[in-house]
């Protein structure tokens, strides 16, 4: 009985139509746990990127495509009803998929075959949390925003892309460096001899840094794989920060 009890609770929650209960149920997993499941389980067959990536030997359509089509094919105008319907459908489908239930068009079903059941690889609660996440994450507006952001980044010089996409500014916060010296402080320290400083800064980035700033007790890790142009661009930019 003790083994059956959690199952019984899940079934009861699943049958309970009160949306508050359902929200709770989905929130049982953290975003990190849901991402872990998406990458470990779903990504074996579905590409997870947005914009989606397709390939000739893919085992299933990208999850973006699947999600956006499903939302469309469910033909439900009320967004909150659609969300609930979507979660119910997907949570059931990943464990009990079938040709009859699938919204997938016949040609694609023939090409990919019906999705194999994930029974034993994902619990009903996990399936609901994953379904809620993909519903919220994959939509046309989010896709437009992602494409816009990608285009904005693509127009920046390569060194600036590094500063915008890597975690430098998590620690090097302008004016309030609690985790690391602000870039303006670093610029001040190195203001005297710019040519020698460029090399020193590049070295700190590629090899990491410890002990150069006794006020900060944590060392900085090394950033490998940056091109000489990127390193020089970042270092020049850091040295210019003093003036601002
Ligand atoms: C072993 C491969 C495989 C794995 C793993 C997999 N899928 Fe699928 N999935 C497929 C295939 C193939 C299809 C297309 C055929 C179909 O609709 O059944 C599909 C279709 C779907 C559909 C669309 C159903 C419909 O009605 O068209 C959803 C939603 C879906 N998958 C969600 C997921 C989620 C969420 C995960 C991870 C928890 C996952 N899949 C893991 C192979 C997989
Ligand atoms: C986890 C926090 C953290 C991140 C992320 C981080 N740094 Fe640092 N950085 C530090 C700390 C702490 C120091 C001071 C270390 C020391 O005392 O030598 C430092 C020092 C530096 C220095 C000065 C080195 C010197 O010789 O004075 C430069 C330049 C620098 N970081 C650039 C970067 C760049 C560029 C990035 C991103 C690619 C980055 N940091 C990411 C924490 C971080």
XYZ file of C-alpha atoms and ligand atoms in Angstrom:
330
model
C 0.000 0.000 0.000
C 2.770 2.418 0.873
C 4.114 1.955 -2.653
C 0.713 2.619 -4.169
C -0.005 5.714 -2.142
C 2.126 8.197 -4.131
C 0.612 6.819 -7.332
C -2.890 7.274 -5.943
C -2.089 10.880 -5.015
C -0.809 11.536 -8.528
C -3.921 10.051 -10.077
C -6.159 12.114 -7.805
C -4.252 15.289 -8.610
C -4.390 14.464 -12.296
C -8.148 14.093 -12.142
C -8.604 17.233 -10.124
C -9.562 20.016 -12.479
C -8.812 22.826 -10.088
C -6.101 24.810 -11.851
C -4.460 25.809 -8.554
C -3.727 22.172 -7.843
C -2.325 21.729 -11.309
C -0.020 24.730 -11.049
C 1.289 23.305 -7.809
C 1.792 19.992 -9.439
C 3.849 21.464 -12.292
C 5.861 23.603 -9.906
C 6.977 20.424 -8.131
C 10.002 20.508 -10.457
C 12.430 23.400 -10.641
C 13.276 24.950 -14.042
C 16.731 23.350 -13.756
C 15.190 19.889 -13.229
C 12.881 20.384 -16.223
C 15.819 21.455 -18.402
C 17.759 18.415 -17.281
C 14.862 16.169 -18.389
C 14.475 17.983 -21.701
C 18.164 17.509 -22.453
C 18.496 13.967 -21.152
C 15.226 12.496 -22.435
C 13.542 14.604 -25.143
C 16.747 15.776 -26.872
C 17.558 12.158 -27.782
C 15.058 12.637 -30.613
C 13.852 16.277 -30.662
C 16.111 19.267 -31.336
C 15.530 21.789 -28.514
C 16.838 24.978 -30.115
C 14.914 28.108 -30.894
C 15.123 28.816 -33.826
C 14.882 25.040 -34.388
C 17.614 23.067 -36.139
C 16.642 20.285 -38.520
C 18.813 17.557 -39.986
C 18.409 14.770 -42.547
C 18.790 11.998 -39.996
C 16.645 13.486 -37.231
C 14.512 10.990 -35.292
C 11.664 13.451 -34.719
C 10.704 17.024 -35.612
C 12.262 19.770 -33.416
C 10.352 20.408 -30.185
C 9.699 24.021 -31.246
C 7.929 22.816 -34.409
C 5.984 20.124 -32.571
C 4.832 22.561 -29.873
C 3.803 25.395 -32.193
C 1.912 23.016 -34.504
C 0.158 21.314 -31.609
C -1.014 24.670 -30.230
C -2.356 25.501 -33.667
C -4.014 22.169 -34.328
C -5.769 22.138 -30.975
C -7.920 25.019 -32.280
C -8.632 26.553 -28.905
C -8.939 30.332 -28.687
C -8.885 30.791 -24.913
C -5.159 30.809 -24.004
C -5.588 29.380 -20.497
C -7.890 26.589 -21.720
C -5.392 25.870 -24.496
C -2.529 25.677 -21.978
C -4.436 23.214 -19.782
C -5.465 21.113 -22.810
C -1.929 21.105 -24.154
C -0.432 19.990 -20.845
C -3.032 17.213 -20.460
C -2.416 16.010 -24.005
C 1.393 16.073 -23.953
C 1.680 14.575 -20.455
C -0.487 11.683 -21.624
C 1.097 11.370 -25.076
C 4.700 10.976 -23.950
C 3.693 7.987 -21.819
C 0.874 6.581 -23.983
C 1.568 7.705 -27.559
C -0.490 6.274 -30.407
C -1.111 6.824 -34.093
C -4.743 7.572 -33.329
C -4.002 10.270 -30.751
C -1.191 11.959 -32.672
C -1.883 15.362 -34.186
C 1.115 14.823 -36.440
C 0.228 14.870 -40.163
C 0.135 11.419 -41.880
C 3.217 12.097 -44.012
C 5.349 12.982 -40.985
C 3.969 10.058 -39.000
C 5.041 7.785 -41.840
C 8.471 9.407 -42.004
C 9.242 9.350 -38.273
C 6.979 6.575 -37.015
C 4.920 6.996 -33.830
C 6.879 8.281 -30.840
C 7.971 5.409 -28.556
C 6.462 5.467 -25.051
C 8.651 7.033 -22.354
C 7.037 4.887 -19.668
C 9.633 4.214 -16.988
C 11.814 7.129 -18.170
C 9.579 9.942 -16.998
C 6.943 10.145 -14.253
C 3.492 11.673 -14.859
C 4.457 14.679 -12.703
C 7.666 15.187 -14.662
C 5.749 14.883 -17.932
C 3.339 17.625 -16.828
C 6.184 19.924 -15.803
C 7.949 19.370 -19.136
C 4.688 19.965 -21.043
C 4.046 23.243 -19.184
C 7.591 24.407 -19.861
C 7.533 23.719 -23.593
C 4.109 25.380 -23.861
C 5.481 28.544 -22.228
C 8.863 28.479 -23.949
C 8.091 27.689 -27.566
C 5.865 30.213 -29.268
C 6.106 32.477 -32.291
C 6.674 35.657 -30.281
C 9.500 34.077 -28.299
C 10.941 32.813 -31.570
C 10.803 36.315 -33.100
C 12.532 37.717 -30.030
C 15.193 34.989 -30.216
C 15.823 35.673 -33.913
C 15.985 39.433 -33.284
C 18.486 38.906 -30.470
C 20.553 36.569 -32.627
C 20.640 39.134 -35.449
C 21.568 41.912 -33.033
C 24.469 39.817 -31.703
C 25.560 38.835 -35.214
C 25.981 42.507 -36.142
C 28.337 43.159 -33.205
C 32.108 42.748 -33.536
C 33.270 39.276 -32.439
C 34.900 40.558 -29.227
C 31.713 42.335 -28.190
C 29.727 39.139 -28.732
C 31.968 37.533 -26.111
C 31.210 40.274 -23.592
C 27.475 40.005 -24.316
C 27.139 36.245 -24.276
C 29.706 35.081 -21.697
C 29.334 35.584 -17.969
C 31.956 38.372 -17.492
C 29.412 40.940 -16.336
C 27.962 38.633 -13.704
C 31.065 39.352 -11.620
C 32.499 42.516 -13.171
C 29.641 44.871 -12.392
C 30.279 48.508 -13.240
C 30.717 50.641 -10.127
C 29.798 47.917 -7.644
C 32.273 45.131 -7.991
C 31.599 42.957 -5.011
C 32.641 39.715 -6.692
C 35.326 41.204 -8.904
C 36.884 44.585 -9.684
C 34.729 46.670 -12.067
C 36.199 47.008 -15.565
C 36.712 50.744 -14.847
C 38.872 49.834 -11.821
C 40.901 47.455 -13.963
C 41.319 50.210 -16.583
C 42.570 52.606 -13.895
C 45.063 50.046 -12.622
C 46.472 49.513 -16.118
C 46.247 53.108 -17.396
C 49.978 53.846 -17.384
C 51.412 51.546 -19.999
C 48.715 50.544 -22.452
C 50.761 48.198 -24.647
C 52.108 46.137 -21.771
C 48.654 46.246 -20.182
C 46.940 44.795 -23.235
C 49.123 41.704 -22.992
C 48.571 41.398 -19.230
C 44.810 41.636 -19.593
C 44.751 39.107 -22.416
C 46.818 36.767 -20.264
C 44.450 37.166 -17.305
C 41.521 36.183 -19.526
C 43.141 33.164 -21.183
C 44.927 31.865 -18.094
C 42.652 33.095 -15.340
C 43.696 35.399 -12.526
C 44.387 35.017 -8.841
C 46.077 37.286 -6.323
C 46.238 40.340 -8.593
C 43.389 41.927 -6.629
C 43.863 40.977 -2.954
C 40.529 42.613 -2.071
C 38.738 39.838 -3.957
C 39.296 36.451 -2.506
C 38.057 34.297 -5.358
C 40.271 33.575 -8.348
C 38.944 33.991 -11.887
C 38.822 30.956 -14.145
C 40.593 30.775 -17.506
C 38.634 31.426 -20.709
C 40.019 29.205 -23.455
C 39.204 29.213 -27.135
C 38.915 32.953 -27.757
C 40.568 34.223 -30.949
C 43.462 36.748 -30.768
C 41.107 39.331 -32.330
C 38.471 38.729 -29.668
C 41.061 38.953 -26.883
C 42.513 42.166 -28.241
C 39.054 43.703 -28.738
C 37.970 42.863 -25.188
C 41.238 44.139 -23.706
C 41.100 47.421 -25.629
C 37.512 47.899 -24.552
C 38.381 47.250 -20.883
C 41.206 49.818 -21.039
C 38.764 52.417 -22.400
C 36.376 52.019 -19.501
C 38.332 54.370 -17.269
C 37.030 57.470 -19.027
C 33.360 56.669 -18.465
C 12.873 7.988 -28.973
C 12.551 9.229 -29.640
C 11.705 10.263 -28.918
C 11.889 10.754 -27.637
C 12.949 10.356 -26.613
C 10.879 11.772 -27.456
N 10.096 11.869 -28.584
Fe 8.485 13.080 -28.852
N 8.188 12.337 -30.717
C 9.001 11.424 -31.339
C 8.498 11.193 -32.692
C 9.094 10.231 -33.703
C 7.373 12.029 -32.861
C 6.499 12.236 -34.131
C 5.459 11.188 -34.295
C 4.350 11.321 -33.305
O 3.645 12.327 -33.274
O 4.178 10.350 -32.530
C 7.198 12.720 -31.590
C 6.161 13.591 -31.320
C 6.014 14.308 -30.150
C 4.915 15.207 -29.881
C 3.765 15.528 -30.839
C 2.593 14.616 -30.692
C 1.562 14.889 -31.752
O 0.384 14.758 -31.479
O 1.914 15.240 -32.878
C 5.145 15.749 -28.650
C 4.296 16.771 -27.948
C 6.366 15.177 -28.155
N 6.864 14.294 -29.081
C 6.937 15.501 -26.944
C 8.077 14.881 -26.423
C 8.661 15.223 -25.145
C 8.135 16.323 -24.229
C 9.718 14.387 -24.950
C 10.613 14.295 -23.729
C 9.948 14.145 -22.466
C 9.806 13.522 -26.127
N 8.808 13.871 -26.988
C 10.754 12.512 -26.303
C 10.081 10.784 -30.798
C 10.584 10.979 -29.505
C 33.063 34.275 -11.383
C 33.406 35.678 -11.427
C 34.148 36.210 -12.659
C 33.812 36.071 -13.986
C 32.619 35.350 -14.560
C 34.833 36.790 -14.740
N 35.748 37.320 -13.883
Fe 37.344 38.467 -14.411
N 37.928 38.515 -12.464
C 37.260 37.960 -11.391
C 38.022 38.158 -10.178
C 37.609 37.699 -8.783
C 39.167 38.867 -10.544
C 40.316 39.265 -9.644
C 41.235 38.063 -9.537
C 42.561 38.353 -8.908
O 42.583 38.815 -7.780
O 43.577 38.115 -9.586
C 39.096 39.080 -11.976
C 40.016 39.772 -12.737
C 39.898 40.086 -14.061
C 40.815 40.915 -14.807
C 42.030 41.660 -14.225
C 43.226 40.812 -14.134
C 44.395 41.615 -13.630
O 45.522 41.174 -13.917
O 44.232 42.632 -12.970
C 40.341 40.983 -16.091
C 40.965 41.740 -17.241
C 39.132 40.193 -16.147
N 38.911 39.653 -14.914
C 38.364 40.013 -17.281
C 37.277 39.139 -17.363
C 36.577 38.817 -18.602
C 36.865 39.423 -19.957
C 35.607 37.915 -18.279
C 34.655 37.188 -19.210
C 35.244 36.551 -20.371
C 35.686 37.711 -16.837
N 36.707 38.452 -16.332
C 34.840 36.887 -16.120
C 36.047 37.319 -11.447
C 35.367 36.976 -12.607
